[in-house]
Tab-separated table of C-alpha atoms in Angstrom:
chain	number	residue	atom	x	y	z
Y	1	MET	CA	14.387	-30.429	11.289
Y	2	ASN	CA	17.146	-30.563	8.685
Y	3	ARG	CA	19.982	-28.166	9.603
Y	4	LEU	CA	19.595	-26.198	6.398
Y	5	LEU	CA	15.900	-25.662	7.084
Y	6	THR	CA	16.653	-24.465	10.596
Y	7	GLU	CA	19.059	-21.990	9.080
Y	8	ILE	CA	16.483	-20.711	6.578
Y	9	ALA	CA	13.937	-20.300	9.375
Y	10	LYS	CA	16.490	-18.096	11.116
Y	11	TYR	CA	17.109	-16.066	7.939
Y	12	GLN	CA	13.384	-15.381	7.847
Y	13	LYS	CA	13.120	-14.238	11.432
Y	14	GLN	CA	16.469	-12.720	12.333
Y	15	PRO	CA	17.660	-9.704	10.343
Y	16	ALA	CA	21.164	-9.931	11.847
Y	17	TYR	CA	21.459	-13.613	11.005
Y	18	ARG	CA	20.562	-13.153	7.346
Y	19	ARG	CA	22.786	-10.103	7.134
Y	20	GLU	CA	25.804	-11.998	8.442
Y	21	ALA	CA	25.164	-14.766	5.953
Y	22	GLY	CA	24.835	-12.181	3.163
Y	23	VAL	CA	21.546	-13.616	1.937
Y	24	PHE	CA	17.818	-13.099	1.859
Y	25	VAL	CA	14.817	-15.336	1.252
Y	26	THR	CA	12.224	-15.013	-1.471
Y	27	GLU	CA	9.028	-17.039	-1.754
Y	28	GLY	CA	6.578	-18.262	-4.357
Y	29	PRO	CA	7.077	-19.424	-7.949
Y	30	LYS	CA	6.809	-15.966	-9.490
Y	31	MET	CA	9.458	-14.353	-7.309
Y	32	VAL	CA	11.786	-17.365	-7.289
Y	33	TRP	CA	11.727	-17.549	-11.087
Y	34	GLU	CA	12.627	-13.871	-11.294
Y	35	ALA	CA	15.678	-14.297	-9.061
Y	36	PRO	CA	18.969	-14.201	-11.000
Y	37	PRO	CA	19.978	-17.889	-11.190
Y	38	ASP	CA	23.646	-17.205	-10.403
Y	39	LYS	CA	22.654	-15.616	-7.109
Y	40	VAL	CA	20.365	-18.402	-5.941
Y	41	ARG	CA	22.110	-20.621	-3.397
Y	42	THR	CA	19.295	-22.886	-2.299
Y	43	VAL	CA	15.839	-23.699	-3.572
Y	44	VAL	CA	13.410	-25.421	-1.250
Y	45	VAL	CA	10.415	-27.066	-2.935
Y	46	THR	CA	7.618	-29.330	-1.859
Y	47	ASP	CA	7.336	-32.737	-3.424
Y	48	ARG	CA	4.155	-31.723	-5.130
Y	49	PHE	CA	5.548	-28.472	-6.507
Y	50	ARG	CA	8.526	-30.355	-7.944
Y	51	ARG	CA	6.231	-32.812	-9.710
Y	52	GLU	CA	4.026	-30.060	-11.115
Y	53	LYS	CA	6.551	-27.464	-12.172
Y	54	GLU	CA	9.347	-28.770	-14.320
Y	55	GLY	CA	12.755	-27.346	-14.995
Y	56	ILE	CA	13.912	-26.319	-11.534
Y	57	GLU	CA	17.319	-27.982	-11.960
Y	58	GLU	CA	17.792	-26.389	-15.379
Y	59	ARG	CA	16.759	-22.968	-14.136
Y	60	PHE	CA	19.076	-23.066	-11.115
Y	61	PRO	CA	22.007	-25.291	-12.101
Y	62	ALA	CA	24.289	-23.950	-9.378
Y	63	ALA	CA	21.774	-24.082	-6.529
Y	64	ARG	CA	21.261	-26.764	-3.965
Y	65	ILE	CA	17.727	-28.075	-4.396
Y	66	LEU	CA	15.981	-29.467	-1.374
Y	67	THR	CA	12.658	-31.295	-1.497
Y	68	VAL	CA	10.532	-31.093	1.627
Y	69	SER	CA	7.010	-31.817	2.825
Y	70	GLU	CA	4.279	-29.168	2.791
Y	71	GLU	CA	4.522	-29.096	6.551
Y	72	GLU	CA	8.261	-28.450	6.562
Y	73	LEU	CA	7.868	-25.617	4.063
Y	74	GLY	CA	5.094	-24.199	6.232
Y	75	ARG	CA	7.492	-24.046	9.155
Y	76	ILE	CA	10.079	-21.953	7.317
Y	77	SER	CA	7.680	-19.813	5.304
Y	78	ASP	CA	6.918	-16.221	6.217
Y	79	THR	CA	3.423	-16.452	4.722
Y	80	LYS	CA	0.296	-18.190	5.900
Y	81	THR	CA	-0.227	-19.947	2.611
Y	82	PRO	CA	3.172	-21.008	1.244
Y	83	GLN	CA	3.222	-21.479	-2.498
Y	84	GLY	CA	5.375	-24.577	-2.745
Y	85	VAL	CA	8.775	-22.966	-3.254
Y	86	LEU	CA	11.243	-20.542	-1.716
Y	87	ALA	CA	14.837	-19.621	-2.420
Y	88	VAL	CA	17.839	-18.339	-0.528
Y	89	VAL	CA	19.420	-15.603	-2.628
Y	90	GLU	CA	22.738	-13.806	-2.258
Y	91	ARG	CA	22.522	-10.128	-1.441
Y	92	TYR	CA	23.437	-7.362	-3.817
Y	93	SER	CA	26.291	-5.038	-3.087
Y	94	TYR	CA	25.690	-1.881	-5.038
Y	95	GLY	CA	27.961	1.095	-4.663
Y	96	PHE	CA	26.867	4.703	-5.174
Y	97	ASP	CA	27.692	4.627	-8.867
Y	98	ASP	CA	25.790	1.404	-9.422
Y	99	VAL	CA	22.667	3.105	-8.124
Y	100	PHE	CA	23.402	6.445	-9.771
Y	101	CYS	CA	23.512	4.668	-13.115
Y	102	GLU	CA	21.753	7.158	-15.392
Y	103	LYS	CA	22.958	10.709	-15.744
Y	104	ASN	CA	19.469	11.916	-16.556
Y	105	GLY	CA	17.678	9.356	-14.402
Y	106	VAL	CA	14.943	9.581	-11.806
Y	107	TYR	CA	15.856	8.494	-8.270
Y	108	VAL	CA	13.950	7.879	-5.073
Y	109	LEU	CA	15.280	8.747	-1.616
Y	110	LEU	CA	13.545	7.176	1.376
Y	111	ASP	CA	14.043	8.926	4.700
Y	112	SER	CA	12.854	6.604	7.473
Y	113	VAL	CA	10.028	4.981	5.565
Y	114	GLN	CA	9.294	2.295	8.096
Y	115	ASP	CA	6.456	0.172	6.858
Y	116	PRO	CA	7.839	-2.824	4.930
Y	117	GLY	CA	4.842	-2.873	2.590
Y	118	ASN	CA	5.437	0.771	1.709
Y	119	VAL	CA	9.142	0.274	0.968
Y	120	GLY	CA	8.421	-2.804	-1.158
Y	121	THR	CA	5.608	-1.127	-3.057
Y	122	ILE	CA	7.817	1.890	-3.753
Y	123	PHE	CA	10.372	-0.446	-5.333
Y	124	ARG	CA	7.604	-1.925	-7.469
Y	125	SER	CA	6.250	1.446	-8.590
Y	126	ALA	CA	9.743	2.843	-9.109
Y	127	GLU	CA	10.647	0.081	-11.519
Y	128	ALA	CA	7.340	0.458	-13.352
Y	129	ALA	CA	7.813	4.209	-13.710
Y	130	GLY	CA	11.357	3.752	-15.026
Y	131	ALA	CA	13.286	5.064	-12.018
Y	132	ALA	CA	17.003	4.303	-12.092
Y	133	GLY	CA	17.663	3.534	-8.429
Y	134	ILE	CA	16.696	3.941	-4.786
Y	135	PHE	CA	18.581	5.351	-1.812
Y	136	LEU	CA	17.395	4.647	1.736
Y	137	ASN	CA	18.671	5.498	5.179
Y	138	ARG	CA	19.141	2.946	7.939
Y	139	SER	CA	15.939	3.855	9.733
Y	140	SER	CA	13.882	2.805	6.741
Y	141	ALA	CA	12.480	-0.738	6.733
Y	142	GLU	CA	15.105	-3.362	6.018
Y	143	VAL	CA	15.059	-4.042	2.279
Y	144	TYR	CA	15.884	-7.736	2.727
Y	145	GLY	CA	13.044	-8.399	5.195
Y	146	PRO	CA	10.459	-10.929	3.936
Y	147	LYS	CA	7.603	-8.464	3.652
Y	148	VAL	CA	9.628	-5.860	1.741
Y	149	VAL	CA	10.960	-8.504	-0.638
Y	150	ARG	CA	7.449	-9.821	-1.254
Y	151	SER	CA	5.967	-6.377	-1.840
Y	152	THR	CA	8.591	-5.489	-4.456
Y	153	MET	CA	7.070	-8.221	-6.656
Y	154	GLY	CA	10.514	-8.836	-8.115
Y	155	ALA	CA	11.765	-5.259	-8.452
Y	156	ILE	CA	14.346	-6.000	-5.734
Y	157	PHE	CA	16.131	-8.222	-8.266
Y	158	ARG	CA	16.401	-5.459	-10.826
Y	159	LEU	CA	16.434	-2.020	-9.274
Y	160	PRO	CA	19.772	-1.007	-7.728
Y	161	PHE	CA	19.595	0.430	-4.235
Y	162	LEU	CA	21.910	1.706	-1.553
Y	163	ILE	CA	21.442	1.924	2.184
Y	164	ALA	CA	23.159	5.182	3.001
Y	165	ASP	CA	24.786	5.954	6.335
Y	166	SER	CA	23.749	9.538	5.811
Y	167	LEU	CA	20.936	10.356	3.432
Y	168	GLU	CA	21.890	14.026	3.852
Y	169	GLU	CA	25.238	13.241	2.252
Y	170	THR	CA	23.484	11.317	-0.510
Y	171	VAL	CA	21.452	14.425	-1.254
Y	172	GLU	CA	24.657	16.455	-1.490
Y	173	GLU	CA	26.307	13.840	-3.713
Y	174	LEU	CA	23.348	13.827	-6.057
Y	175	LYS	CA	23.273	17.616	-6.219
Y	176	LYS	CA	26.964	17.615	-7.148
Y	177	ARG	CA	25.983	15.406	-10.074
Y	178	SER	CA	23.390	17.963	-11.190
Y	179	VAL	CA	20.439	16.016	-9.875
Y	180	LYS	CA	17.600	18.244	-8.704
Y	181	VAL	CA	16.245	17.001	-5.403
Y	182	PHE	CA	12.498	17.460	-4.829
Y	183	ALA	CA	11.230	17.004	-1.293
Y	184	ALA	CA	7.626	15.780	-1.053
Y	185	HIS	CA	6.317	18.080	1.615
Y	186	LEU	CA	2.887	18.945	3.004
Y	187	GLN	CA	3.989	22.587	3.142
Y	188	GLY	CA	5.633	22.479	-0.267
Y	189	SER	CA	5.578	25.747	-2.160
Y	190	VAL	CA	5.190	24.239	-5.642
Y	191	PRO	CA	2.299	21.993	-6.742
Y	192	TYR	CA	3.936	18.722	-7.788
Y	193	ASP	CA	2.624	18.912	-11.328
Y	194	GLU	CA	4.074	22.371	-11.907
Y	195	ALA	CA	7.676	21.399	-11.149
Y	196	ASP	CA	9.960	20.328	-13.973
Y	197	TYR	CA	11.193	16.752	-13.813
Y	198	SER	CA	12.700	16.591	-17.291
Y	199	GLY	CA	16.276	16.813	-16.009
Y	200	PRO	CA	18.050	14.499	-13.543
Y	201	THR	CA	15.521	14.169	-10.727
Y	202	ALA	CA	15.383	12.762	-7.209
Y	203	PHE	CA	12.247	12.468	-5.085
Y	204	LEU	CA	12.832	12.631	-1.363
Y	205	VAL	CA	10.034	11.189	0.780
Y	206	GLY	CA	9.751	10.753	4.516
Y	207	ASN	CA	8.398	8.813	7.421
Y	208	GLU	CA	4.746	7.653	7.555
Y	209	SER	CA	3.805	9.784	10.536
Y	210	LYS	CA	6.521	12.403	10.900
Y	211	GLY	CA	7.190	13.173	7.255
Y	212	LEU	CA	10.617	14.492	6.282
Y	213	GLY	CA	13.170	15.738	8.763
Y	214	GLU	CA	13.916	19.470	8.716
Y	215	GLU	CA	17.612	19.102	8.125
Y	216	ILE	CA	17.248	16.940	5.040
Y	217	THR	CA	14.343	18.998	3.703
Y	218	ARG	CA	16.524	22.102	3.872
Y	219	ARG	CA	19.090	20.434	1.670
Y	220	SER	CA	16.563	19.696	-1.072
Y	221	ASP	CA	16.287	22.000	-4.078
Y	222	GLU	CA	12.538	22.384	-4.081
Y	223	ARG	CA	9.582	21.378	-1.929
Y	224	VAL	CA	6.690	20.005	-3.906
Y	225	ARG	CA	3.190	19.553	-2.640
Y	226	ILE	CA	0.596	17.041	-3.758
Y	227	PRO	CA	-2.820	18.676	-3.448
Y	228	MET	CA	-5.309	17.068	-1.093
Y	229	LEU	CA	-9.021	17.688	-0.948
Y	230	GLY	CA	-11.445	16.531	1.737
Y	231	LYS	CA	-10.157	16.291	5.247
Y	232	THR	CA	-7.231	14.060	4.399
Y	233	GLU	CA	-4.177	15.025	6.377
Y	234	SER	CA	-1.709	13.150	4.248
Y	235	LEU	CA	-1.359	10.523	1.585
Y	236	ASN	CA	0.186	7.139	2.148
Y	237	VAL	CA	3.902	7.581	1.367
Y	238	ALA	CA	3.930	4.875	-1.302
Y	239	MET	CA	0.980	6.583	-3.003
Y	240	ALA	CA	2.683	9.974	-2.869
Y	241	THR	CA	5.903	8.545	-4.308
Y	242	THR	CA	4.012	6.789	-7.077
Y	243	ILE	CA	2.160	9.971	-8.017
Y	244	LEU	CA	5.476	11.842	-8.283
Y	245	LEU	CA	7.161	9.076	-10.268
Y	246	TYR	CA	4.328	8.847	-12.767
Y	247	GLU	CA	4.194	12.612	-13.177
Y	248	ALA	CA	7.921	12.494	-13.997
Y	249	LEU	CA	7.296	9.691	-16.486
Y	250	ARG	CA	4.434	11.664	-18.034
Y	251	GLN	CA	6.627	14.745	-18.459
Y	252	ARG	CA	9.483	12.740	-19.915
Y	253	LYS	CA	7.387	10.958	-22.490
Y	254	VAL	CA	8.625	11.596	-25.987
T	1	MET	CA	-13.793	-9.813	31.221
T	2	ASN	CA	-16.594	-7.239	31.231
T	3	ARG	CA	-19.447	-8.331	28.953
T	4	LEU	CA	-19.131	-5.226	26.807
T	5	LEU	CA	-15.442	-5.896	26.244
T	6	THR	CA	-16.167	-9.473	25.247
T	7	GLU	CA	-18.628	-8.133	22.739
T	8	ILE	CA	-16.108	-5.660	21.283
T	9	ALA	CA	-13.537	-8.437	20.987
T	10	LYS	CA	-16.090	-10.328	18.918
T	11	TYR	CA	-16.778	-7.279	16.744
T	12	GLN	CA	-13.074	-7.181	15.983
T	13	LYS	CA	-12.763	-10.815	15.027
T	14	GLN	CA	-16.115	-11.853	13.612
T	15	PRO	CA	-17.374	-10.051	10.507
T	16	ALA	CA	-20.859	-11.583	10.871
T	17	TYR	CA	-21.111	-10.548	14.501
T	18	ARG	CA	-20.276	-6.904	13.824
T	19	ARG	CA	-22.549	-6.898	10.791
T	20	GLU	CA	-25.517	-8.141	12.793
T	21	ALA	CA	-24.876	-5.488	15.418
T	22	GLY	CA	-24.624	-2.837	12.694
T	23	VAL	CA	-21.333	-1.486	14.021
T	24	PHE	CA	-17.603	-1.379	13.434
T	25	VAL	CA	-14.591	-0.609	15.583
T	26	THR	CA	-12.043	2.125	15.068
T	27	GLU	CA	-8.824	2.558	17.045
T	28	GLY	CA	-6.393	5.264	18.081
T	29	PRO	CA	-6.939	8.910	19.072
T	30	LYS	CA	-6.727	10.242	15.555
T	31	MET	CA	-9.366	7.959	14.087
T	32	VAL	CA	-11.653	8.058	17.108
T	33	TRP	CA	-11.657	11.867	17.082
T	34	GLU	CA	-12.606	11.872	13.418
T	35	ALA	CA	-15.608	9.624	13.999
T	36	PRO	CA	-18.947	11.497	13.861
T	37	PRO	CA	-19.913	11.877	17.546
T	38	ASP	CA	-23.566	11.005	16.967
T	39	LYS	CA	-22.559	7.640	15.541
T	40	VAL	CA	-20.204	6.654	18.332
T	41	ARG	CA	-21.880	4.192	20.713
T	42	THR	CA	-19.022	3.283	23.002
T	43	VAL	CA	-15.566	4.645	23.692
T	44	VAL	CA	-13.074	2.449	25.502
T	45	VAL	CA	-10.092	4.264	27.008
T	46	THR	CA	-7.255	3.348	29.298
T	47	ASP	CA	-6.927	5.111	32.612
T	48	ARG	CA	-3.791	6.774	31.445
T	49	PHE	CA	-5.247	7.982	28.152
T	50	ARG	CA	-8.223	9.476	29.983
T	51	ARG	CA	-5.913	11.398	32.304
T	52	GLU	CA	-3.748	12.689	29.464
T	53	LYS	CA	-6.343	13.571	26.863
T	54	GLU	CA	-9.160	15.733	28.085
T	55	GLY	CA	-12.598	16.295	26.645
T	56	ILE	CA	-13.708	12.767	25.846
T	57	GLU	CA	-17.103	13.231	27.507
T	58	GLU	CA	-17.651	16.576	25.751
T	59	ARG	CA	-16.649	15.131	22.397
T	60	PHE	CA	-18.913	12.086	22.711
T	61	PRO	CA	-21.830	13.148	24.915
T	62	ALA	CA	-24.102	10.339	23.757
T	63	ALA	CA	-21.551	7.550	24.022
T	64	ARG	CA	-20.956	5.132	26.817
T	65	ILE	CA	-17.400	5.680	28.036
T	66	LEU	CA	-15.590	2.763	29.541
T	67	THR	CA	-12.256	3.047	31.331
T	68	VAL	CA	-10.081	-0.062	31.261
T	69	SER	CA	-6.544	-1.167	32.006
T	70	GLU	CA	-3.842	-1.251	29.316
T	71	GLU	CA	-4.029	-5.009	29.475
T	72	GLU	CA	-7.773	-5.110	28.895
T	73	LEU	CA	-7.466	-2.765	25.917
T	74	GLY	CA	-4.675	-4.966	24.575
T	75	ARG	CA	-7.031	-7.934	24.621
T	76	ILE	CA	-9.672	-6.250	22.465
T	77	SER	CA	-7.344	-4.309	20.192
T	78	ASP	CA	-6.600	-5.412	16.640
T	79	THR	CA	-3.128	-3.859	16.735
T	80	LYS	CA	0.050	-4.913	18.467
T	81	THR	CA	0.534	-1.530	20.075
T	82	PRO	CA	-2.876	-0.147	21.100
T	83	GLN	CA	-2.984	3.619	21.366
T	84	GLY	CA	-5.098	3.999	24.480
T	85	VAL	CA	-8.507	4.385	22.878
T	86	LEU	CA	-10.990	2.685	20.579
T	87	ALA	CA	-14.599	3.280	19.666
T	88	VAL	CA	-17.589	1.302	18.541
T	89	VAL	CA	-19.246	3.209	15.712
T	90	GLU	CA	-22.578	2.688	13.988
T	91	ARG	CA	-22.411	1.675	10.356
T	92	TYR	CA	-23.402	3.888	7.486
T	93	SER	CA	-26.278	2.997	5.236
T	94	TYR	CA	-25.730	4.785	1.965
T	95	GLY	CA	-28.024	4.218	-0.958
T	96	PHE	CA	-27.002	4.549	-4.603
T	97	ASP	CA	-27.882	8.226	-4.721
T	98	ASP	CA	-25.936	8.976	-1.542
T	99	VAL	CA	-22.831	7.640	-3.222
T	100	PHE	CA	-23.635	9.076	-6.626
T	101	CYS	CA	-23.760	12.502	-5.040
T	102	GLU	CA	-22.063	14.682	-7.664
T	103	LYS	CA	-23.315	14.836	-11.211
T	104	ASN	CA	-19.866	15.608	-12.525
T	105	GLY	CA	-17.992	13.644	-9.868
T	106	VAL	CA	-15.231	11.063	-9.992
T	107	TYR	CA	-16.087	7.573	-8.711
T	108	VAL	CA	-14.132	4.438	-7.950
T	109	LEU	CA	-15.409	0.925	-8.598
T	110	LEU	CA	-13.621	-1.954	-6.898
T	111	ASP	CA	-14.105	-5.362	-8.464
T	112	SER	CA	-12.841	-8.004	-6.005
T	113	VAL	CA	-10.006	-5.962	-4.529
T	114	GLN	CA	-9.202	-8.335	-1.721
T	115	ASP	CA	-6.352	-6.929	0.299
T	116	PRO	CA	-7.736	-4.857	3.200
T	117	GLY	CA	-4.761	-2.494	3.078
T	118	ASN	CA	-5.433	-1.824	-0.611
T	119	VAL	CA	-9.133	-1.110	-0.088
T	120	GLY	CA	-8.403	1.194	2.842
T	121	THR	CA	-5.639	3.032	1.034
T	122	ILE	CA	-7.895	3.523	-1.987
T	123	PHE	CA	-10.442	5.202	0.296
T	124	ARG	CA	-7.687	7.460	1.622
T	125	SER	CA	-6.399	8.412	-1.829
T	126	ALA	CA	-9.904	8.811	-3.197
T	127	GLU	CA	-10.824	11.348	-0.557
T	128	ALA	CA	-7.554	13.215	-1.086
T	129	ALA	CA	-8.072	13.345	-4.835
T	130	GLY	CA	-11.604	14.630	-4.397
T	131	ALA	CA	-13.517	11.545	-5.518
T	132	ALA	CA	-17.231	11.607	-4.702
T	133	GLY	CA	-17.826	7.972	-3.730
T	134	ILE	CA	-16.824	4.330	-3.961
T	135	PHE	CA	-18.682	1.254	-5.169
T	136	LEU	CA	-17.423	-2.222	-4.303
T	137	ASN	CA	-18.669	-5.724	-4.924
T	138	ARG	CA	-19.057	-8.356	-2.230
T	139	SER	CA	-15.847	-10.151	-3.089
T	140	SER	CA	-13.805	-7.071	-2.237
T	141	ALA	CA	-12.353	-6.862	1.280
T	142	GLU	CA	-14.982	-6.049	3.920
T	143	VAL	CA	-14.974	-2.273	4.362
T	144	TYR	CA	-15.741	-2.522	8.088
T	145	GLY	CA	-12.859	-4.895	8.838
T	146	PRO	CA	-10.267	-3.466	11.273
T	147	LYS	CA	-7.439	-3.280	8.746
T	148	VAL	CA	-9.518	-1.545	6.071
T	149	VAL	CA	-10.858	0.949	8.618
T	150	ARG	CA	-7.344	1.684	9.854
T	151	SER	CA	-5.898	2.108	6.345
T	152	THR	CA	-8.574	4.626	5.362
T	153	MET	CA	-7.061	6.998	7.946
T	154	GLY	CA	-10.521	8.436	8.524
T	155	ALA	CA	-11.817	8.560	4.965
T	156	ILE	CA	-14.349	5.857	5.864
T	157	PHE	CA	-16.141	8.477	7.978
T	158	ARG	CA	-16.477	10.895	5.099
T	159	LEU	CA	-16.527	9.148	1.752
T	160	PRO	CA	-19.853	7.496	0.873
T	161	PHE	CA	-19.646	3.926	-0.384
T	162	LEU	CA	-21.938	1.153	-1.476
T	163	ILE	CA	-21.432	-2.583	-1.498
T	164	ALA	CA	-23.166	-3.609	-4.677
T	165	ASP	CA	-24.771	-6.987	-5.256
T	166	SER	CA	-23.787	-6.658	-8.867
T	167	LEU	CA	-21.031	-4.288	-9.866
T	168	GLU	CA	-22.013	-4.918	-13.488
T	169	GLU	CA	-25.376	-3.321	-12.740
T	170	THR	CA	-23.643	-0.430	-10.993
T	171	VAL	CA	-21.659	0.172	-14.174
T	172	GLU	CA	-24.907	0.259	-16.160
T	173	GLU	CA	-26.547	2.593	-13.631
T	174	LEU	CA	-23.611	4.979	-13.813
T	175	LYS	CA	-23.595	4.928	-17.602
T	176	LYS	CA	-27.281	5.806	-17.592
T	177	ARG	CA	-26.337	8.870	-15.565
T	178	SER	CA	-23.775	9.892	-18.219
T	179	VAL	CA	-20.775	8.710	-16.239
T	180	LYS	CA	-17.972	7.462	-18.434
T	181	VAL	CA	-16.550	4.243	-17.023
T	182	PHE	CA	-12.808	3.692	-17.519
T	183	ALA	CA	-11.472	0.205	-16.871
T	184	ALA	CA	-7.853	0.092	-15.700
T	185	HIS	CA	-6.541	-2.676	-17.859
T	186	LEU	CA	-3.106	-4.060	-18.708
T	187	GLN	CA	-4.236	-4.402	-22.315
T	188	GLY	CA	-5.926	-1.014	-22.372
T	189	SER	CA	-5.958	0.684	-25.731
T	190	VAL	CA	-5.591	4.245	-24.425
T	191	PRO	CA	-2.685	5.514	-22.285
T	192	TYR	CA	-4.298	6.698	-19.055
T	193	ASP	CA	-3.050	10.249	-19.454
T	194	GLU	CA	-4.549	10.620	-22.916
T	195	ALA	CA	-8.110	9.870	-21.844
T	196	ASP	CA	-10.433	12.711	-20.902
T	197	TYR	CA	-11.613	12.748	-17.305
T	198	SER	CA	-13.161	16.194	-17.307
T	199	GLY	CA	-16.724	14.866	-17.389
T	200	PRO	CA	-18.425	12.481	-14.945
T	201	THR	CA	-15.855	9.718	-14.502
T	202	ALA	CA	-15.651	6.287	-12.902
T	203	PHE	CA	-12.493	4.224	-12.564
T	204	LEU	CA	-13.024	0.496	-12.493
T	205	VAL	CA	-10.165	-1.527	-10.999
T	206	GLY	CA	-9.829	-5.219	-10.345
T	207	ASN	CA	-8.416	-8.001	-8.271
T	208	GLU	CA	-4.758	-8.033	-7.163
T	209	SER	CA	-3.779	-11.098	-9.124
T	210	LYS	CA	-6.508	-11.641	-11.708
T	211	GLY	CA	-7.261	-8.047	-12.639
T	212	LEU	CA	-10.715	-7.211	-13.974
T	213	GLY	CA	-13.240	-9.803	-15.064
T	214	GLU	CA	-14.052	-9.967	-18.779
T	215	GLU	CA	-17.768	-9.399	-18.376
T	216	ILE	CA	-17.389	-6.194	-16.404
T	217	THR	CA	-14.548	-4.928	-18.560
T	218	ARG	CA	-16.753	-5.317	-21.617
T	219	ARG	CA	-19.324	-3.044	-20.030
T	220	SER	CA	-16.837	-0.227	-19.497
T	221	ASP	CA	-16.649	2.641	-21.963
T	222	GLU	CA	-12.898	2.682	-22.387
T	223	ARG	CA	-9.894	0.620	-21.307
T	224	VAL	CA	-7.019	2.718	-20.099
T	225	ARG	CA	-3.488	1.523	-19.615
T	226	ILE	CA	-0.880	2.817	-17.206
T	227	PRO	CA	2.519	2.459	-18.878
T	228	MET	CA	5.052	0.237	-17.168
T	229	LEU	CA	8.755	0.119	-17.840
T	230	GLY	CA	11.241	-2.453	-16.575
T	231	LYS	CA	10.018	-5.984	-16.140
T	232	THR	CA	7.104	-5.068	-13.894
T	233	GLU	CA	4.055	-7.133	-14.721
T	234	SER	CA	1.588	-4.944	-12.916
T	235	LEU	CA	1.229	-2.143	-10.431
T	236	ASN	CA	-0.261	-2.537	-6.995
T	237	VAL	CA	-3.986	-1.838	-7.448
T	238	ALA	CA	-4.014	0.976	-4.890
T	239	MET	CA	-1.109	2.638	-6.737
T	240	ALA	CA	-2.858	2.272	-10.072
T	241	THR	CA	-6.071	3.735	-8.687
T	242	THR	CA	-4.204	6.630	-7.100
T	243	ILE	CA	-2.410	7.429	-10.365
T	244	LEU	CA	-5.746	7.548	-12.197
T	245	LEU	CA	-7.436	9.659	-9.513
T	246	TYR	CA	-4.626	12.209	-9.479
T	247	GLU	CA	-4.560	12.404	-13.246
T	248	ALA	CA	-8.297	13.188	-13.119
T	249	LEU	CA	-7.672	15.822	-10.470
T	250	ARG	CA	-4.861	17.306	-12.561
T	251	GLN	CA	-7.093	17.530	-15.642
T	252	ARG	CA	-9.938	19.058	-13.657
T	253	LYS	CA	-7.847	21.756	-12.046
T	254	VAL	CA	-9.141	25.198	-12.872
């Protein structure tokens, strides 16, 4: 296999390898076309895809474009049914102030959200609901992993995010900037739709099975509870986050 | 391998095989303990699990209990890290009126929702938001598939559902019973939070990439739209459904 393809296969499978190279991989025409052209280093396409979809060179003038067989793409794809194209994209390097980009914005804080599909879907919902940025700790799923990238449906290219060494410190930083931090908590004292999200707002959500840690919950300003009927013990974390984000959007509507 | 284990392995992998047997498989202590004891035919546990967790016989007096090695459980488990126990459970056989069980209830209609995780998560959110039942068509993910079952987090044992031959006819049946059918639609004319869900309500949601079919959309009473900011083209269907269900719950709160 071509050396470049071997390298891409390693980006797909080895988090450390893609981190050292400062890149990530995105697949499928929709996602590749949403990638910022100046960040795209390499585009790999099948012969057939190249014949059918025009304008790849024009769209990515600075990228190396590599044409391969269906079989070769299959070998470096993370999905069972590759869609003819993937791209190697340079990583983002947002600082705190890039993520905290709106004084009156809505932010999401992920404390050890470990399922890649959940993290990706939260990005997708966050963009849709108009959130300004996302903070995650290191025990959350790796944002640049193939499944997270795919589940963002492109939001990863647009929503700034920061992987914080200490999410507790992020909470404190946000509070200093007058952001009110709401912890989504099963034992929350306030029903989520009775809290006021009209000011600068951050939603803090936790791990799929353990929920939020005590320490970080204590640092939040308010614990909000999403009501649950039936015998449900909890909501999926991406669902809970989406409910909160859309309630904030609803309250902020002019 | 024991004949019974071979059979369970086939239930896991072959939809037709488990359908003919009228059963499905559920895994992990949490899910197995939520299964209705009179429907549980077989419980398979590892030696270790049986030593650590007491009361299996008392919980499932009518079930056959089979103790196996970790390795044997691994071979019939659908997950990478089996949790020591799984059960073979008899299927439900709900009729229309079992699902349409509350005159003023909230219902969910799934038109070709194909991702098992989405279908399962919708069950989970629907139970939490107090929905009365779910209708799906045959091109939606198979409810009794291992991933759907797992994603319901137990809601499959409690929320009645019906796989309809024609979801169009289900829409008509519901309308006859004074249920107002809201289609979640990108081109909806009414913002979702301005529609009135206080009466009998059904939310109709569609396929992950194609959305709702034209024919079925035309039969709905109203098309509601969930606003999206940023460049998002759509929300994940489970997120969209959850937003609608919680808005209904919010409006119905006493």
